[in-house]
Amino acid sequence: MLKTAYKDDAMGKTQVFEWFSRFKNGEMSIDDKPRSGRPSTARTHENVEKIREIMEKDRRRTIEEIVELSEVTWSSVQQILTEDLGMKRASRTIPGTSLIC
């Protein structure tokens, strides 16, 4: 009935059963459990400072240019710019290319 009413916005049956099982066992969090794996090493203090210096020299650089100069992945550069340096996308100059200010 929920799928009929809410279409793709409704939670899937598998997810409902998983949450029900968690709640039945007394777990009240819907957050994913921690997973094993290699921790991210891109958002280090050194990389944040490297990207800060690149941006101080020219604040009109695209994320792609910063990736080339810093040798840090695109997603990590974007995360450092927005979360660590508090910068936001100012405009789009070329389709698929972001300009940060």
XYZ file of C-alpha atoms in Angstrom, residues 51 55 58-66 74 77-82 85-93 97-101:
32
model
C 44.855 23.122 -0.829
C 43.496 28.650 -3.209
C 44.339 31.885 -7.135
C 40.809 31.586 -5.755
C 39.385 31.091 -9.257
C 40.821 27.595 -9.710
C 38.496 24.753 -10.601
C 38.350 21.581 -8.554
C 39.953 19.748 -11.480
C 42.938 22.144 -11.417
C 43.297 21.725 -7.646
C 38.303 15.065 -6.626
C 39.317 18.170 -2.630
C 35.626 19.063 -2.715
C 35.197 17.918 0.888
C 38.268 19.873 2.070
C 37.101 23.018 0.258
C 33.582 22.919 1.657
C 37.940 25.644 4.369
C 34.285 26.758 4.361
C 34.216 27.564 0.634
C 31.221 27.243 -1.648
C 30.777 26.884 -5.365
C 30.470 30.334 -6.898
C 29.705 29.580 -10.530
C 29.968 27.085 -13.345
C 32.141 28.194 -16.221
C 33.729 22.132 -14.149
C 33.306 23.818 -10.783
C 34.754 27.164 -9.850
C 35.357 27.663 -6.122
C 35.407 30.965 -4.263
